[in-house]
Coordinates of C-alpha atoms in Angstrom, one line a residue:
M1 CA -16.5 -23.7 23.7
T2 CA -13.6 -24.8 25.8
Y3 CA -12.3 -28.2 26.8
P4 CA -9.3 -29.4 28.7
D5 CA -6.2 -30.4 26.8
R6 CA -6.0 -33.8 28.4
L7 CA -8.5 -36.0 30.2
G8 CA -7.9 -39.1 32.2
P9 CA -9.9 -42.4 31.8
V10 CA -12.1 -41.7 34.8
S11 CA -13.0 -38.1 33.6
L12 CA -13.7 -39.5 30.1
L13 CA -16.1 -42.1 31.6
L14 CA -17.9 -39.4 33.6
L15 CA -18.3 -37.2 30.5
C16 CA -19.5 -40.2 28.5
L17 CA -22.3 -40.7 31.0
L18 CA -23.7 -37.3 30.1
L19 CA -24.1 -38.2 26.4
P20 CA -27.6 -38.6 24.9
L21 CA -27.1 -42.3 24.4
S22 CA -29.4 -45.1 23.4
S23 CA -30.8 -46.8 26.5
M24 CA -29.0 -50.1 25.9
A25 CA -25.5 -51.0 25.0
S26 CA -24.9 -52.7 21.6
E27 CA -23.7 -56.2 21.7
D28 CA -22.6 -55.9 18.0
L29 CA -20.5 -52.9 18.9
R30 CA -18.8 -54.8 21.8
L31 CA -18.1 -57.8 19.6
R32 CA -16.4 -55.6 16.9
F33 CA -14.0 -54.2 19.5
D34 CA -13.4 -57.6 20.9
A35 CA -12.4 -58.7 17.4
L36 CA -10.1 -55.7 17.2
D37 CA -8.3 -57.0 20.3
S38 CA -7.9 -60.3 18.5
G39 CA -6.1 -58.7 15.6
F40 CA -8.9 -58.2 13.2
P41 CA -9.5 -54.8 11.6
L42 CA -12.3 -52.6 12.8
M43 CA -14.9 -52.5 10.0
A44 CA -18.1 -50.6 9.3
A45 CA -20.2 -51.2 6.1
D46 CA -17.3 -53.3 4.8
Q47 CA -14.9 -50.3 5.1
P48 CA -11.9 -50.4 7.4
L49 CA -11.9 -47.6 9.9
A50 CA -8.8 -45.5 10.6
A51 CA -9.2 -44.0 14.1
T52 CA -9.2 -47.4 15.8
E53 CA -7.4 -46.4 19.0
P54 CA -9.4 -43.3 20.0
L55 CA -12.6 -45.1 18.9
Q56 CA -11.7 -48.1 21.2
R57 CA -11.0 -45.8 24.2
F58 CA -14.2 -43.8 23.6
Y59 CA -16.6 -46.8 23.3
R60 CA -15.0 -48.8 26.2
A61 CA -15.5 -45.7 28.4
N62 CA -19.1 -45.3 27.5
G63 CA -20.0 -49.0 27.9
F64 CA -20.4 -49.6 24.1
K65 CA -23.5 -47.4 23.9
L66 CA -24.6 -45.8 20.6
A67 CA -23.6 -42.1 21.0
W68 CA -25.2 -40.7 17.8
W69 CA -28.7 -42.0 18.4
Q70 CA -31.8 -40.9 20.4
Q71 CA -34.9 -43.1 20.7
G72 CA -33.9 -45.1 17.7
R73 CA -33.2 -42.0 15.5
L74 CA -30.0 -40.2 14.6
S75 CA -29.5 -37.0 16.6
D76 CA -29.2 -33.7 14.9
Q77 CA -25.5 -33.9 15.6
A78 CA -25.1 -36.3 12.7
Q79 CA -26.3 -33.7 10.2
E80 CA -24.0 -31.1 11.9
L81 CA -21.1 -33.4 11.2
L82 CA -22.0 -33.8 7.5
D83 CA -22.4 -30.0 7.2
A84 CA -18.9 -29.6 8.8
M85 CA -17.5 -32.1 6.3
V86 CA -18.8 -30.0 3.4
K87 CA -17.6 -26.8 5.0
A88 CA -14.1 -28.3 5.3
V89 CA -13.8 -28.0 1.5
E90 CA -13.1 -24.3 2.1
Q91 CA -9.9 -25.4 3.8
G92 CA -8.8 -27.8 1.0
L93 CA -10.0 -30.9 2.8
M94 CA -12.1 -33.6 1.0
P95 CA -15.4 -34.9 2.5
V96 CA -14.8 -38.3 0.9
D97 CA -11.9 -38.9 3.4
Y98 CA -14.5 -38.9 6.2
H99 CA -17.0 -41.4 4.7
Y100 CA -19.2 -38.5 3.5
P101 CA -20.8 -40.2 0.4
L102 CA -21.7 -43.3 2.4
L103 CA -22.9 -41.4 5.4
R104 CA -25.2 -39.2 3.2
A105 CA -26.6 -42.2 1.4
R106 CA -27.3 -44.2 4.6
M107 CA -28.7 -41.2 6.5
A108 CA -31.2 -40.7 3.8
T109 CA -32.9 -44.0 4.6
E110 CA -35.4 -44.6 7.4
T111 CA -33.3 -45.2 10.5
L112 CA -36.1 -46.7 12.5
A113 CA -36.2 -49.7 10.2
M114 CA -32.4 -50.3 10.5
S115 CA -31.1 -53.5 11.9
E116 CA -28.7 -53.3 14.9
R117 CA -25.8 -54.1 12.6
A118 CA -26.8 -51.3 10.2
Q119 CA -27.1 -48.9 13.2
V120 CA -23.7 -49.8 14.5
D121 CA -22.2 -49.4 11.0
L122 CA -23.6 -45.9 10.8
E123 CA -22.5 -45.1 14.4
L124 CA -18.9 -46.1 13.7
L125 CA -18.7 -44.3 10.4
L126 CA -19.9 -41.1 12.1
S127 CA -17.4 -41.4 15.0
D128 CA -14.5 -42.3 12.7
G129 CA -15.4 -39.4 10.3
F130 CA -15.6 -37.0 13.2
I131 CA -12.2 -38.0 14.6
L132 CA -10.5 -38.0 11.2
L133 CA -11.9 -34.6 10.4
A134 CA -10.9 -33.2 13.8
A135 CA -7.4 -34.5 13.4
H136 CA -7.0 -33.0 10.0
L137 CA -8.5 -29.6 11.0
S138 CA -6.2 -29.3 14.1
E139 CA -2.9 -30.9 12.9
G140 CA -3.2 -31.3 9.1
K141 CA -3.9 -34.2 6.8
V142 CA -0.2 -34.9 6.2
N143 CA 2.7 -35.4 8.6
P144 CA 5.5 -33.6 6.6
E145 CA 8.2 -35.2 8.6
T146 CA 7.4 -38.6 7.1
I147 CA 8.1 -37.3 3.6
D148 CA 10.7 -34.6 4.1
P149 CA 13.5 -34.8 6.7
E150 CA 14.1 -31.0 6.3
W151 CA 10.6 -30.2 7.7
H152 CA 9.7 -30.2 11.4
A153 CA 6.1 -29.6 12.2
Q154 CA 4.5 -28.6 15.6
R155 CA 2.0 -31.3 16.5
H156 CA -0.8 -30.1 18.8
G157 CA -1.7 -33.5 20.2
E158 CA -5.5 -33.1 20.5
D159 CA -7.3 -35.6 22.8
L160 CA -9.6 -36.8 20.1
E161 CA -11.8 -39.3 22.0
H162 CA -12.4 -36.6 24.6
L163 CA -13.3 -34.1 21.9
L164 CA -15.8 -36.5 20.5
A165 CA -17.4 -37.1 23.9
S166 CA -17.5 -33.3 24.7
A167 CA -19.0 -32.4 21.3
L168 CA -21.8 -35.0 21.7
A169 CA -22.4 -34.2 25.4
E170 CA -22.8 -30.5 24.6
Q171 CA -24.7 -31.2 21.4
S172 CA -22.2 -28.9 19.6
V173 CA -20.4 -31.0 17.0
G174 CA -20.2 -28.1 14.5
N175 CA -18.8 -25.6 17.0
H176 CA -16.3 -28.0 18.4
L177 CA -14.9 -28.8 14.9
A178 CA -14.9 -25.1 13.8
A179 CA -12.8 -24.3 16.9
L180 CA -10.0 -26.6 15.7
S181 CA -9.0 -24.6 12.6
P182 CA -5.9 -22.3 12.8
V183 CA -6.8 -19.0 14.5
H184 CA -4.2 -17.0 12.6
P185 CA -5.5 -14.0 10.6
E186 CA -3.2 -15.1 7.7
F187 CA -5.0 -18.5 7.6
R188 CA -8.4 -16.8 7.3
A189 CA -7.2 -14.4 4.6
L190 CA -5.9 -17.3 2.6
K191 CA -9.2 -19.1 3.0
Q192 CA -11.0 -16.1 1.5
A193 CA -8.5 -16.0 -1.4
R194 CA -9.3 -19.7 -2.0
Q195 CA -13.0 -19.0 -2.2
H196 CA -12.5 -16.4 -5.0
M197 CA -10.1 -18.7 -6.9
A198 CA -12.5 -21.6 -6.6
R199 CA -15.3 -19.5 -8.2
L200 CA -13.0 -19.0 -11.2
T201 CA -12.6 -22.8 -11.8
S202 CA -15.8 -22.6 -13.9
E203 CA -14.3 -20.0 -16.2
P204 CA -12.7 -20.9 -19.6
W205 CA -9.0 -20.5 -19.3
P206 CA -7.3 -20.8 -22.7
N207 CA -3.6 -20.4 -23.0
L208 CA -2.4 -16.9 -23.8
R209 CA 0.5 -17.0 -26.3
S210 CA 2.9 -14.5 -27.9
S211 CA 5.9 -15.3 -30.0
T212 CA 7.6 -12.0 -29.1
L213 CA 7.9 -9.7 -26.1
V214 CA 5.0 -7.2 -25.9
R215 CA 5.7 -3.8 -24.4
P216 CA 3.4 -1.0 -23.4
G217 CA 2.2 1.1 -26.3
Q218 CA 2.4 -1.8 -28.8
E219 CA -0.5 -3.5 -30.6
S220 CA -1.2 -7.2 -30.0
E221 CA -4.2 -9.4 -30.6
L222 CA -3.5 -10.7 -27.1
M223 CA -4.9 -7.6 -25.4
P224 CA -8.7 -8.4 -25.2
A225 CA -8.0 -11.8 -23.6
L226 CA -5.3 -10.3 -21.3
R227 CA -7.7 -7.6 -20.2
H228 CA -10.4 -10.1 -19.4
R229 CA -8.1 -12.3 -17.5
L230 CA -6.7 -9.5 -15.3
I231 CA -10.3 -8.5 -14.5
L232 CA -11.0 -12.0 -13.3
L233 CA -7.9 -12.1 -11.2
E234 CA -8.8 -8.6 -9.8
D235 CA -5.6 -6.9 -10.9
L236 CA -7.8 -4.7 -13.2
A237 CA -11.1 -3.2 -12.0
R238 CA -13.9 -3.9 -14.3
D239 CA -15.2 -0.4 -13.8
D240 CA -11.9 1.0 -15.1
V241 CA -12.6 -0.5 -18.6
D242 CA -15.1 2.1 -19.5
S243 CA -16.5 0.8 -22.8
E244 CA -17.0 -2.2 -25.0
A245 CA -14.6 -0.7 -27.5
S246 CA -12.0 -0.5 -24.7
Q247 CA -12.5 -4.1 -23.8
S248 CA -11.8 -5.3 -27.4
S249 CA -9.0 -2.8 -28.1
S250 CA -5.7 -4.4 -29.3
T251 CA -3.6 -1.5 -27.9
Y252 CA -1.5 -2.3 -24.9
D253 CA -2.3 0.9 -23.0
Q254 CA -0.9 2.3 -19.8
Q255 CA -3.9 1.3 -17.7
L256 CA -3.5 -2.3 -18.8
A257 CA 0.3 -2.2 -18.3
A258 CA -0.2 -1.0 -14.7
A259 CA -2.6 -3.8 -14.1
L260 CA -0.1 -6.3 -15.4
A261 CA 2.6 -4.9 -13.3
R262 CA 0.4 -5.5 -10.3
F263 CA -0.1 -9.1 -11.4
Q264 CA 3.7 -9.5 -11.9
A265 CA 4.5 -8.1 -8.4
R266 CA 2.0 -10.5 -6.8
H267 CA 3.7 -13.4 -8.5
G268 CA 7.3 -12.4 -7.6
L269 CA 8.1 -11.4 -11.2
E270 CA 9.9 -8.3 -12.4
A271 CA 7.1 -5.7 -12.3
D272 CA 8.1 -4.1 -15.6
G273 CA 4.8 -4.5 -17.5
I274 CA 6.5 -6.4 -20.3
I275 CA 4.7 -9.5 -21.5
G276 CA 7.3 -12.3 -21.7
P277 CA 7.5 -16.0 -21.2
A278 CA 7.6 -16.0 -17.4
T279 CA 4.6 -13.6 -17.2
L280 CA 2.6 -15.7 -19.7
A281 CA 3.4 -18.9 -17.8
A282 CA 2.0 -17.3 -14.6
L283 CA -1.1 -16.0 -16.4
N284 CA -1.7 -19.5 -17.9
V285 CA -1.8 -21.3 -14.5
T286 CA -5.4 -22.4 -14.3
P287 CA -7.6 -21.5 -11.3
F288 CA -7.9 -25.3 -10.6
Q289 CA -4.1 -25.4 -10.3
R290 CA -4.1 -22.3 -8.1
V291 CA -6.7 -23.8 -5.8
H292 CA -4.5 -26.8 -5.3
Q293 CA -1.6 -24.5 -4.5
L294 CA -3.7 -22.6 -2.0
D295 CA -4.8 -25.9 -0.4
V296 CA -1.2 -27.0 0.1
N297 CA -0.4 -23.7 1.9
L298 CA -3.6 -23.9 4.0
E299 CA -2.3 -27.3 5.1
R300 CA 1.0 -25.8 6.1
W301 CA -0.7 -23.4 8.5
R302 CA -2.2 -26.4 10.3
W303 CA 1.4 -27.6 11.1
L304 CA 2.2 -24.4 13.0
P305 CA 1.7 -23.7 16.7
R306 CA -1.7 -22.2 17.5
H307 CA 0.1 -19.3 19.2
L308 CA 3.2 -17.9 17.4
G309 CA 4.2 -15.6 20.2
D310 CA 3.5 -12.1 21.3
R311 CA 6.4 -11.0 19.3
Y312 CA 8.2 -13.3 16.8
V313 CA 10.3 -13.5 13.6
L314 CA 8.7 -15.2 10.6
V315 CA 10.8 -16.2 7.6
N316 CA 9.1 -17.4 4.4
I317 CA 11.7 -19.3 2.4
A318 CA 9.7 -19.4 -0.9
G319 CA 8.8 -15.7 -0.5
F320 CA 12.4 -14.7 0.3
R321 CA 11.1 -12.4 3.1
L322 CA 11.3 -11.9 6.8
Q323 CA 8.7 -10.3 9.0
Y324 CA 9.0 -9.1 12.6
I325 CA 5.7 -9.1 14.4
E326 CA 4.7 -7.5 17.6
N327 CA 1.2 -7.9 19.2
G328 CA -0.2 -9.1 15.9
A329 CA 1.1 -6.2 13.8
Q330 CA 4.0 -6.3 11.4
V331 CA 6.7 -3.9 12.6
M332 CA 9.4 -4.8 10.0
E333 CA 9.7 -6.6 6.7
Q334 CA 13.0 -7.5 5.0
R335 CA 14.3 -9.4 2.0
V336 CA 16.3 -12.5 2.7
I337 CA 18.6 -14.9 0.9
V338 CA 17.9 -18.6 1.5
G339 CA 19.5 -22.0 0.7
R340 CA 20.2 -23.2 -2.8
D341 CA 18.1 -26.1 -4.0
Y342 CA 20.8 -28.6 -3.2
R343 CA 21.4 -27.0 0.3
R344 CA 17.8 -26.3 1.2
T345 CA 16.8 -24.2 4.2
P346 CA 14.9 -26.5 6.6
V347 CA 11.4 -25.7 8.0
F348 CA 11.1 -25.5 11.8
S349 CA 10.3 -23.2 14.8
D350 CA 12.6 -22.3 17.6
H351 CA 13.6 -19.3 19.8
I352 CA 16.3 -16.7 19.1
R353 CA 18.4 -16.8 22.4
Y354 CA 21.4 -14.6 21.7
L355 CA 23.0 -12.4 19.1
E356 CA 26.7 -12.5 18.3
F357 CA 28.3 -9.3 16.9
S358 CA 31.5 -9.4 14.8
P359 CA 31.3 -13.2 14.7
T360 CA 33.9 -15.6 13.5
W361 CA 32.9 -18.2 11.0
T362 CA 34.0 -21.8 11.5
V363 CA 33.5 -23.4 8.1
P364 CA 31.7 -26.8 8.4
P365 CA 33.9 -29.6 7.2
S366 CA 31.7 -30.5 4.2
L367 CA 31.7 -26.9 3.0
A368 CA 35.5 -26.6 3.6
V369 CA 36.1 -29.4 1.1
R370 CA 33.3 -28.6 -1.4
D371 CA 33.5 -24.8 -1.5
Q372 CA 36.7 -23.5 0.0
L373 CA 39.3 -26.1 -1.1
P374 CA 38.7 -25.5 -4.9
Q375 CA 39.2 -21.7 -4.2
I376 CA 42.4 -22.3 -2.2
R377 CA 43.8 -24.4 -5.0
K378 CA 43.2 -21.7 -7.6
D379 CA 44.4 -18.8 -5.4
P380 CA 47.3 -19.3 -2.9
D381 CA 46.4 -16.0 -1.2
Y382 CA 42.7 -16.7 -0.9
L383 CA 42.8 -17.6 2.8
Q384 CA 44.9 -14.6 3.8
R385 CA 42.9 -12.2 1.7
L386 CA 39.6 -13.2 3.2
G387 CA 40.9 -13.4 6.7
F388 CA 40.9 -17.2 7.3
K389 CA 43.0 -18.9 9.9
V390 CA 43.9 -22.6 9.5
Y391 CA 44.0 -24.9 12.5
N392 CA 45.0 -28.5 12.9
G393 CA 42.9 -30.3 15.5
W394 CA 39.9 -29.3 17.5
G395 CA 39.2 -27.5 20.8
A396 CA 41.7 -25.9 23.1
G397 CA 44.6 -28.1 21.9
R398 CA 44.3 -27.1 18.2
E399 CA 47.4 -25.7 16.5
T400 CA 47.7 -22.8 14.1
V401 CA 49.0 -23.8 10.7
D402 CA 50.7 -21.6 8.1
P403 CA 48.5 -22.0 5.0
H404 CA 51.5 -21.7 2.7
S405 CA 53.0 -24.8 4.3
V406 CA 50.1 -27.0 3.2
D407 CA 50.0 -29.0 0.0
W408 CA 46.4 -28.1 -0.8
Q409 CA 46.5 -29.9 -4.1
S410 CA 46.9 -33.3 -2.4
L411 CA 43.9 -32.9 0.0
T412 CA 40.5 -34.5 -0.6
A413 CA 37.4 -35.1 1.4
R414 CA 39.0 -38.2 2.9
N415 CA 42.2 -36.7 4.1
F416 CA 41.2 -33.1 4.9
P417 CA 42.4 -32.5 8.6
Y418 CA 42.1 -28.8 8.9
R419 CA 39.6 -26.4 10.4
L420 CA 39.1 -23.1 8.6
V421 CA 38.0 -20.2 10.8
Q422 CA 37.3 -16.8 9.2
Q423 CA 38.0 -13.9 11.5
P424 CA 35.7 -10.9 11.9
G425 CA 36.0 -8.2 9.3
P426 CA 34.4 -6.8 6.1
S427 CA 34.8 -10.1 4.2
N428 CA 33.4 -12.4 6.9
A429 CA 30.7 -14.6 5.4
L430 CA 28.4 -13.9 8.4
G431 CA 28.8 -10.2 8.2
Q432 CA 28.5 -8.1 11.4
V433 CA 26.0 -10.1 13.4
K434 CA 24.3 -13.5 13.6
F435 CA 21.1 -14.4 15.3
M436 CA 21.4 -17.7 17.2
F437 CA 18.8 -20.4 18.0
P438 CA 20.8 -23.6 18.4
N439 CA 19.1 -26.4 16.5
R440 CA 19.8 -29.8 14.9
F441 CA 20.0 -28.3 11.5
N442 CA 22.8 -25.8 12.4
V443 CA 20.9 -23.0 10.7
Y444 CA 20.6 -19.4 11.9
L445 CA 20.0 -15.9 10.6
H446 CA 23.0 -13.6 9.8
D447 CA 24.3 -10.6 7.9
T448 CA 26.3 -10.9 4.7
P449 CA 28.9 -8.8 2.8
S450 CA 27.2 -9.8 -0.5
R451 CA 24.7 -6.9 -0.5
D452 CA 24.2 -7.0 -4.3
L453 CA 22.4 -10.3 -4.1
F454 CA 19.4 -8.7 -2.4
R455 CA 18.5 -7.0 -5.7
Q456 CA 17.8 -10.4 -7.4
A457 CA 14.2 -11.6 -7.6
D458 CA 15.1 -15.2 -6.8
R459 CA 17.4 -15.2 -3.8
A460 CA 18.4 -18.8 -3.3
F461 CA 22.2 -18.5 -2.9
S462 CA 23.1 -19.6 0.6
S463 CA 24.3 -22.9 2.1
G464 CA 21.1 -23.3 4.2
C465 CA 21.3 -20.4 6.6
V466 CA 19.1 -17.3 6.1
R467 CA 20.9 -14.0 5.2
I468 CA 18.9 -10.9 6.0
E469 CA 19.1 -7.5 4.3
N470 CA 19.1 -5.1 7.3
P471 CA 20.4 -7.1 10.2
M472 CA 21.1 -4.1 12.5
D473 CA 17.4 -3.1 12.3
L474 CA 16.4 -6.6 13.4
A475 CA 19.1 -6.5 16.2
Q476 CA 17.7 -3.2 17.5
A477 CA 14.1 -4.6 17.5
L478 CA 15.1 -7.7 19.3
L479 CA 17.1 -5.8 21.9
A480 CA 14.5 -3.0 22.3
G481 CA 13.2 -4.3 25.6
D482 CA 16.8 -4.1 27.0
S483 CA 17.6 -0.5 28.0
D484 CA 21.3 -1.3 28.0
W485 CA 21.4 -1.9 24.3
T486 CA 20.5 1.3 22.4
R487 CA 21.2 1.6 18.7
P488 CA 24.2 3.9 19.3
R489 CA 25.7 1.3 21.6
I490 CA 25.1 -1.5 19.1
D491 CA 26.8 0.6 16.4
D492 CA 29.8 1.3 18.7
L493 CA 30.2 -2.4 19.4
V494 CA 30.1 -3.3 15.7
A495 CA 32.6 -0.5 14.9
S496 CA 35.0 -1.9 17.5
G497 CA 35.2 -5.2 15.6
R498 CA 35.2 -7.1 19.0
T499 CA 33.4 -10.4 19.0
R500 CA 30.7 -10.4 21.6
A501 CA 27.6 -12.5 22.4
V502 CA 24.5 -10.7 23.8
N503 CA 21.8 -12.8 25.4
L504 CA 18.2 -11.8 24.9
R505 CA 16.4 -11.3 28.3
H506 CA 13.4 -13.1 26.8
P507 CA 14.0 -15.5 23.8
V508 CA 12.0 -14.6 20.8
P509 CA 10.2 -17.2 18.7
V510 CA 11.4 -17.7 15.2
H511 CA 9.4 -19.6 12.6
I512 CA 11.2 -20.6 9.4
Q513 CA 8.4 -21.6 7.1
Y514 CA 7.7 -22.3 3.4
W515 CA 4.7 -20.7 1.7
T516 CA 4.2 -20.4 -2.0
A517 CA 0.8 -18.6 -1.4
W518 CA -0.3 -16.1 1.2
A519 CA -2.4 -13.0 1.6
D520 CA -0.4 -9.9 2.3
E521 CA -1.2 -7.1 4.8
Q522 CA -3.5 -5.5 2.2
G523 CA -5.4 -8.8 1.6
Q524 CA -3.8 -9.2 -1.8
L525 CA -3.0 -12.8 -2.8
Q526 CA 0.7 -13.4 -3.3
L527 CA 1.9 -16.4 -5.3
R528 CA 5.4 -17.7 -5.8
K529 CA 7.1 -20.5 -7.6
D530 CA 7.7 -23.7 -5.7
L531 CA 11.4 -23.1 -5.0
Y532 CA 12.2 -26.5 -3.6
N533 CA 9.4 -28.5 -5.3
R534 CA 7.7 -29.1 -2.0
D535 CA 4.1 -28.4 -3.0
G536 CA 3.8 -31.9 -4.4

């Protein structure tokens, strides 16, 4: 099924003429849209309808004919729509948002005996439900930019009235709606994980408790319940528990410890097999809560472009990881450091346009006052030791200032006139390379001299930019299509310490996203804590 992205009014009218319409226009339908022009809400069965503008364009184009009816009866497309509403639950959408209960109740009655008003009510409920469901499948139920200024979504701009006309003309409502969901394999894998978790919502899920740490080899009455829970969560194969006695054993054996370590790794915990408070808290999250978490992350996929790029960089803030993808396959994965909670890394997509080797770092004024000034006050040699130059003024006319001539104790946010620029070198906060995609957030990817931080499980230490673990590997991958930039030449440039910008011949998409749940390359469900409390 294909349809054009945009359709003009004349083309929409021609398409509407192909619909299996009732033979006569509805005067009641016309009057309702006339009332809408006069400022009254568009109503059906005493319910206000949401998709008023596309509905108005659709029905004006088709001459106010009933599009869901044939010879006084509802077409089969009405039932296809209801089936699609039920199926949307698999993506975390709720049929009640599309008038499903009312539609099901009204469609169960004899439509031949319906008054014209009742027919128009049912007609409008079906069309409004279709358009709302189509919008949610293709673009998401929520516009994140209205609730989070640090989140920029990619809106697809579906032509919803044309979509409705095309679906009815081709008698293919179900297929048209199914084609709107994200096509990314990761989205499908997350849907499958949701199905499994949804099946567990009928299982009892009592809290697992222990007043002490439990280590492999110890005895604990927690073991039978832990063993059962890990089987349900598929971290322990049921066939591996070979007897009823094994299932009820209170010994924390190596097999069970290995299964718990798998669980811990999937939840971003230290995979040490030790049962402590963090592990118990993760085990006690109910399947119902996990389903909600998965629904939130399925929604986030609907905010992304339908095509991420033939090759692209993908950063997951909550997962602290970067992936480099080529032709649908992961070529590289790295750990990353992201913004602290009070300096959150924003969510958006852009294109990496150039790399800058041995960069200088011009400290943003806010960070100069909040972060650098307290350090300078405590240590008079701080600026010199870390390779900073101090300038008064901006641009070509700026003047170099001797830091020892400044009374740093007297400066505040209101009277701080200086610009701090850190020169290239081993202490430079940006490391040896930065990856630039100019954006309104002033965020980019870069190296860091603080290598020890990558060993931490939670890596929210930056001021908003993304620090990557092996930046030269990424630089080599991005420049791989340029025969002039081999790895030895890159290494020579870095060793020289010269600042140089290198443009990419073809800008590479970069998607900085936020997922607390995803399915990895092996199909394993990965779950992480909500770093910035964005799931709500």
